[in-house]
Amino acid sequence: MKSILFSLFLIVVSNASYGQLYNIRLGGNASLGGTLTTLTVANTQSDEDTSAVLASFMPINVDITPWKFLSFNAGFKIGSWLNEDPNDDNIIIKQKTTSAIMFGFKLYPLMKDNFNLYFGYDLGIGGFKTVKETSGVFFVSEVQKWKGINQNINFGMNWYFGGAFGMFFQTGYTGYNLNLKEFTWNNEDQMEAFDLSANMIVKGAQLELGFTYKIGGI
């Protein structure tokens, strides 16, 4: 993560003198949606499951605006799934992290010096990891890793109230298409043992709020 953030910072600093506007944004994100998980064993679909999902993220983004109506952005977000909390004293969730690297663009129907509105689209690679321990008659340490495509359709605003400093607000759609990449019990691979594969579709809404800092101008 540190190398990604440092690279984004270097992009801004090295190009700040070319008459372009740059925004560095750091905030918090809450996402609420639903999942459809399809389980396949020995090339035969065996089960489908639906559930609600709630997640929180800390995103950081850099926007490069060469023209008043268009910007390009790159970002990274890391967070946690919040609904993986079973009512069972024998089950302990040790880890439930999620992350994504995103690239996209924004269109600005309104662009002022201290305020703008935008529509945006992001596409990237994301996933999540859970580590769960179950005790009782047998002890099982379960690890799942999912990876796939993440896309977002956004509507938002930037408001600068202190010169270069300001706040942003963003809402919109988020979606994931994830495949199960790792599934182990006590470090033993269950995907190969049972000829197992799984796909998860996640669709929902997201709300994002945070601080923004701009460099340069157009």
Tab-separated table of C-alpha atoms in Angstrom:
chain	number	residue	atom	x	y	z
A	1	MET	CA	0.000	0.000	0.000
A	2	LYS	CA	2.840	2.425	0.851
A	3	SER	CA	4.389	1.999	-2.609
A	4	ILE	CA	1.031	2.727	-4.281
A	5	LEU	CA	0.488	5.906	-2.259
A	6	PHE	CA	4.063	7.081	-2.869
A	7	SER	CA	3.691	6.515	-6.629
A	8	LEU	CA	0.467	8.546	-6.696
A	9	PHE	CA	2.209	11.351	-4.781
A	10	LEU	CA	5.134	11.392	-7.243
A	11	ILE	CA	2.734	11.665	-10.190
A	12	VAL	CA	1.181	14.790	-8.690
A	13	VAL	CA	4.423	16.481	-7.635
A	14	SER	CA	6.279	15.763	-10.893
A	15	ASN	CA	3.479	17.197	-13.077
A	16	ALA	CA	2.101	20.051	-10.950
A	17	SER	CA	3.708	22.726	-13.149
A	18	TYR	CA	1.973	21.768	-16.410
A	19	GLY	CA	-1.179	23.850	-15.952
A	20	GLN	CA	-3.315	20.995	-14.726
A	21	LEU	CA	-5.470	20.577	-11.638
A	22	TYR	CA	-4.764	17.748	-9.204
A	23	ASN	CA	-6.899	16.571	-6.321
A	24	ILE	CA	-5.727	14.287	-3.527
A	25	ARG	CA	-8.706	12.818	-1.681
A	26	LEU	CA	-8.800	10.842	1.556
A	27	GLY	CA	-12.034	9.766	3.215
A	28	GLY	CA	-14.315	7.070	4.484
A	29	ASN	CA	-16.672	4.833	2.529
A	30	ALA	CA	-19.685	2.765	3.604
A	31	SER	CA	-21.211	0.230	1.191
A	32	LEU	CA	-24.460	-1.719	1.580
A	33	GLY	CA	-25.680	-4.358	-0.836
A	34	GLY	CA	-26.499	-7.962	-1.582
A	35	THR	CA	-24.537	-11.003	-2.691
A	36	LEU	CA	-25.290	-14.010	-4.880
A	37	THR	CA	-22.821	-16.860	-4.351
A	38	THR	CA	-22.783	-19.869	-6.677
A	39	LEU	CA	-20.957	-23.026	-5.572
A	40	THR	CA	-19.822	-25.617	-8.117
A	41	VAL	CA	-18.530	-29.095	-7.218
A	42	ALA	CA	-17.089	-31.407	-9.893
A	43	ASN	CA	-18.340	-29.062	-12.661
A	44	THR	CA	-21.911	-29.302	-11.344
A	45	GLN	CA	-23.675	-26.354	-9.711
A	46	SER	CA	-24.596	-27.538	-6.243
A	47	ASP	CA	-25.793	-24.483	-4.331
A	48	GLU	CA	-26.775	-20.816	-4.539
A	49	ASP	CA	-26.858	-18.462	-1.582
A	50	THR	CA	-27.983	-14.858	-1.190
A	51	SER	CA	-27.190	-12.525	1.680
A	52	ALA	CA	-26.845	-8.868	2.614
A	53	VAL	CA	-23.410	-7.326	2.996
A	54	LEU	CA	-22.095	-4.202	4.718
A	55	ALA	CA	-18.537	-2.967	4.263
A	56	SER	CA	-16.447	0.045	5.230
A	57	PHE	CA	-13.385	1.372	3.398
A	58	MET	CA	-10.691	4.023	3.677
A	59	PRO	CA	-10.065	5.189	0.087
A	60	ILE	CA	-7.330	7.463	-1.213
A	61	ASN	CA	-7.537	8.869	-4.747
A	62	VAL	CA	-5.634	11.196	-7.046
A	63	ASP	CA	-7.569	13.061	-9.762
A	64	ILE	CA	-5.747	14.616	-12.732
A	65	THR	CA	-7.866	17.250	-14.516
A	66	PRO	CA	-6.378	18.355	-17.871
A	67	TRP	CA	-9.642	20.067	-18.934
A	68	LYS	CA	-12.469	21.617	-16.950
A	69	PHE	CA	-14.980	18.993	-18.059
A	70	LEU	CA	-12.851	15.834	-17.619
A	71	SER	CA	-10.470	14.239	-15.120
A	72	PHE	CA	-8.731	10.886	-14.792
A	73	ASN	CA	-8.225	9.185	-11.464
A	74	ALA	CA	-6.372	6.362	-9.759
A	75	GLY	CA	-6.934	5.108	-6.247
A	76	PHE	CA	-6.629	2.452	-3.613
A	77	LYS	CA	-9.074	1.446	-0.898
A	78	ILE	CA	-8.786	-0.926	2.034
A	79	GLY	CA	-11.460	-1.897	4.512
A	80	SER	CA	-13.464	-4.613	6.174
A	81	TRP	CA	-16.640	-6.635	5.690
A	82	LEU	CA	-18.900	-5.968	8.678
A	83	ASN	CA	-21.530	-8.718	8.447
A	84	GLU	CA	-19.270	-11.702	9.141
A	85	ASP	CA	-20.198	-11.960	12.852
A	86	PRO	CA	-21.868	-15.284	13.743
A	87	ASN	CA	-23.832	-15.755	16.956
A	88	ASP	CA	-21.743	-18.738	17.995
A	89	ASP	CA	-19.196	-18.718	20.827
A	90	ASN	CA	-17.271	-21.485	19.059
A	91	ILE	CA	-16.614	-19.343	15.963
A	92	ILE	CA	-14.051	-16.536	16.011
A	93	ILE	CA	-13.481	-14.285	12.996
A	94	LYS	CA	-9.756	-13.507	12.965
A	95	GLN	CA	-9.647	-11.470	9.768
A	96	LYS	CA	-12.166	-9.992	7.293
A	97	THR	CA	-10.311	-7.514	5.094
A	98	THR	CA	-11.113	-6.186	1.630
A	99	SER	CA	-9.205	-3.985	-0.817
A	100	ALA	CA	-9.214	-2.734	-4.407
A	101	ILE	CA	-7.093	-0.766	-6.876
A	102	MET	CA	-9.204	1.476	-9.112
A	103	PHE	CA	-8.774	3.591	-12.273
A	104	GLY	CA	-11.431	5.784	-13.843
A	105	PHE	CA	-12.638	9.149	-15.072
A	106	LYS	CA	-15.006	11.955	-14.057
A	107	LEU	CA	-17.173	14.296	-16.153
A	108	TYR	CA	-17.927	17.748	-14.708
A	109	PRO	CA	-21.205	19.436	-15.680
A	110	LEU	CA	-20.269	22.239	-13.254
A	111	MET	CA	-16.708	23.388	-12.512
A	112	LYS	CA	-16.015	26.480	-10.389
A	113	ASP	CA	-12.910	27.578	-8.485
A	114	ASN	CA	-14.308	26.498	-5.118
A	115	PHE	CA	-17.004	24.000	-6.114
A	116	ASN	CA	-17.702	21.316	-8.715
A	117	LEU	CA	-20.151	18.515	-9.501
A	118	TYR	CA	-19.202	15.325	-11.301
A	119	PHE	CA	-20.312	11.955	-12.652
A	120	GLY	CA	-17.684	9.227	-12.558
A	121	TYR	CA	-16.867	5.642	-13.471
A	122	ASP	CA	-14.182	3.428	-11.899
A	123	LEU	CA	-12.943	-0.011	-12.889
A	124	GLY	CA	-10.380	-2.082	-11.031
A	125	ILE	CA	-9.339	-5.264	-9.299
A	126	GLY	CA	-10.541	-6.087	-5.800
A	127	GLY	CA	-11.179	-8.868	-3.373
A	128	PHE	CA	-11.442	-9.898	0.227
A	129	LYS	CA	-10.003	-12.381	2.699
A	130	THR	CA	-11.586	-14.038	5.731
A	131	VAL	CA	-9.905	-16.131	8.406
A	132	LYS	CA	-12.277	-18.025	10.691
A	133	GLU	CA	-11.537	-20.376	13.590
A	134	THR	CA	-14.111	-22.924	14.764
A	135	SER	CA	-13.606	-24.816	18.017
A	136	GLY	CA	-15.610	-27.576	19.695
A	137	VAL	CA	-15.215	-31.278	18.971
A	138	PHE	CA	-12.730	-30.374	16.205
A	139	PHE	CA	-10.659	-27.232	15.654
A	140	VAL	CA	-10.787	-25.811	12.123
A	141	SER	CA	-8.918	-22.768	10.856
A	142	GLU	CA	-10.621	-21.699	7.622
A	143	VAL	CA	-9.160	-19.255	5.094
A	144	GLN	CA	-11.027	-17.882	2.073
A	145	LYS	CA	-9.615	-15.518	-0.552
A	146	TRP	CA	-11.775	-14.016	-3.297
A	147	LYS	CA	-10.548	-11.854	-6.199
A	148	GLY	CA	-12.140	-10.257	-9.239
A	149	ILE	CA	-13.458	-7.116	-10.909
A	150	ASN	CA	-14.815	-4.086	-9.051
A	151	GLN	CA	-16.671	-1.250	-10.801
A	152	ASN	CA	-18.341	1.908	-9.496
A	153	ILE	CA	-20.692	4.519	-10.966
A	154	ASN	CA	-20.534	7.718	-8.930
A	155	PHE	CA	-22.097	11.138	-8.514
A	156	GLY	CA	-20.395	13.641	-6.249
A	157	MET	CA	-19.081	17.096	-5.441
A	158	ASN	CA	-15.911	18.839	-4.248
A	159	TRP	CA	-16.203	21.976	-2.111
A	160	TYR	CA	-13.106	24.055	-1.312
A	161	PHE	CA	-13.578	26.311	1.700
A	162	GLY	CA	-9.946	27.040	2.586
A	163	GLY	CA	-8.220	27.802	-0.689
A	164	ALA	CA	-6.649	24.486	-1.611
A	165	PHE	CA	-8.339	22.521	1.166
A	166	GLY	CA	-11.899	21.245	1.034
A	167	MET	CA	-14.309	18.350	1.420
A	168	PHE	CA	-15.919	15.925	-0.993
A	169	PHE	CA	-19.132	13.924	-0.975
A	170	GLN	CA	-19.871	11.000	-3.275
A	171	THR	CA	-22.611	8.412	-3.693
A	172	GLY	CA	-23.449	5.785	-6.281
A	173	TYR	CA	-23.419	2.132	-7.339
A	174	THR	CA	-20.732	-0.433	-6.585
A	175	GLY	CA	-20.423	-3.963	-7.939
A	176	TYR	CA	-18.051	-6.920	-7.681
A	177	ASN	CA	-17.662	-10.109	-9.715
A	178	LEU	CA	-15.417	-12.331	-7.577
A	179	ASN	CA	-14.055	-15.854	-7.886
A	180	LEU	CA	-12.876	-18.028	-5.030
A	181	LYS	CA	-9.076	-18.271	-5.285
A	182	GLU	CA	-8.184	-20.001	-2.013
A	183	PHE	CA	-10.156	-22.152	0.430
A	184	THR	CA	-8.276	-24.067	3.129
A	185	TRP	CA	-9.055	-25.910	6.349
A	186	ASN	CA	-6.065	-26.159	8.685
A	187	ASN	CA	-3.787	-25.237	5.756
A	188	GLU	CA	-5.177	-28.050	3.570
A	189	ASP	CA	-6.526	-27.085	0.136
A	190	GLN	CA	-10.251	-27.841	-0.120
A	191	MET	CA	-10.722	-26.574	-3.679
A	192	GLU	CA	-8.592	-29.290	-5.230
A	193	ALA	CA	-9.720	-31.978	-2.781
A	194	PHE	CA	-13.414	-31.499	-3.667
A	195	ASP	CA	-12.999	-30.081	-7.219
A	196	LEU	CA	-14.606	-26.941	-5.841
A	197	SER	CA	-15.126	-23.506	-7.408
A	198	ALA	CA	-17.318	-20.558	-6.489
A	199	ASN	CA	-18.407	-17.194	-7.864
A	200	MET	CA	-19.799	-14.234	-5.934
A	201	ILE	CA	-21.733	-11.292	-7.422
A	202	VAL	CA	-22.000	-8.239	-5.153
A	203	LYS	CA	-24.241	-5.264	-6.002
A	204	GLY	CA	-25.041	-2.308	-3.808
A	205	ALA	CA	-24.889	1.386	-2.994
A	206	GLN	CA	-22.025	3.331	-1.491
A	207	LEU	CA	-21.592	6.613	0.343
A	208	GLU	CA	-18.233	8.375	0.601
A	209	LEU	CA	-17.161	11.495	2.510
A	210	GLY	CA	-13.753	12.986	3.164
A	211	PHE	CA	-11.154	15.689	2.653
A	212	THR	CA	-9.624	16.925	-0.578
A	213	TYR	CA	-6.544	18.993	-1.389
A	214	LYS	CA	-5.914	20.556	-4.793
A	215	ILE	CA	-2.669	21.472	-6.501
A	216	GLY	CA	-2.364	23.655	-9.579
A	217	GLY	CA	-5.182	24.947	-11.729
A	218	ILE	CA	-6.666	25.026	-15.212
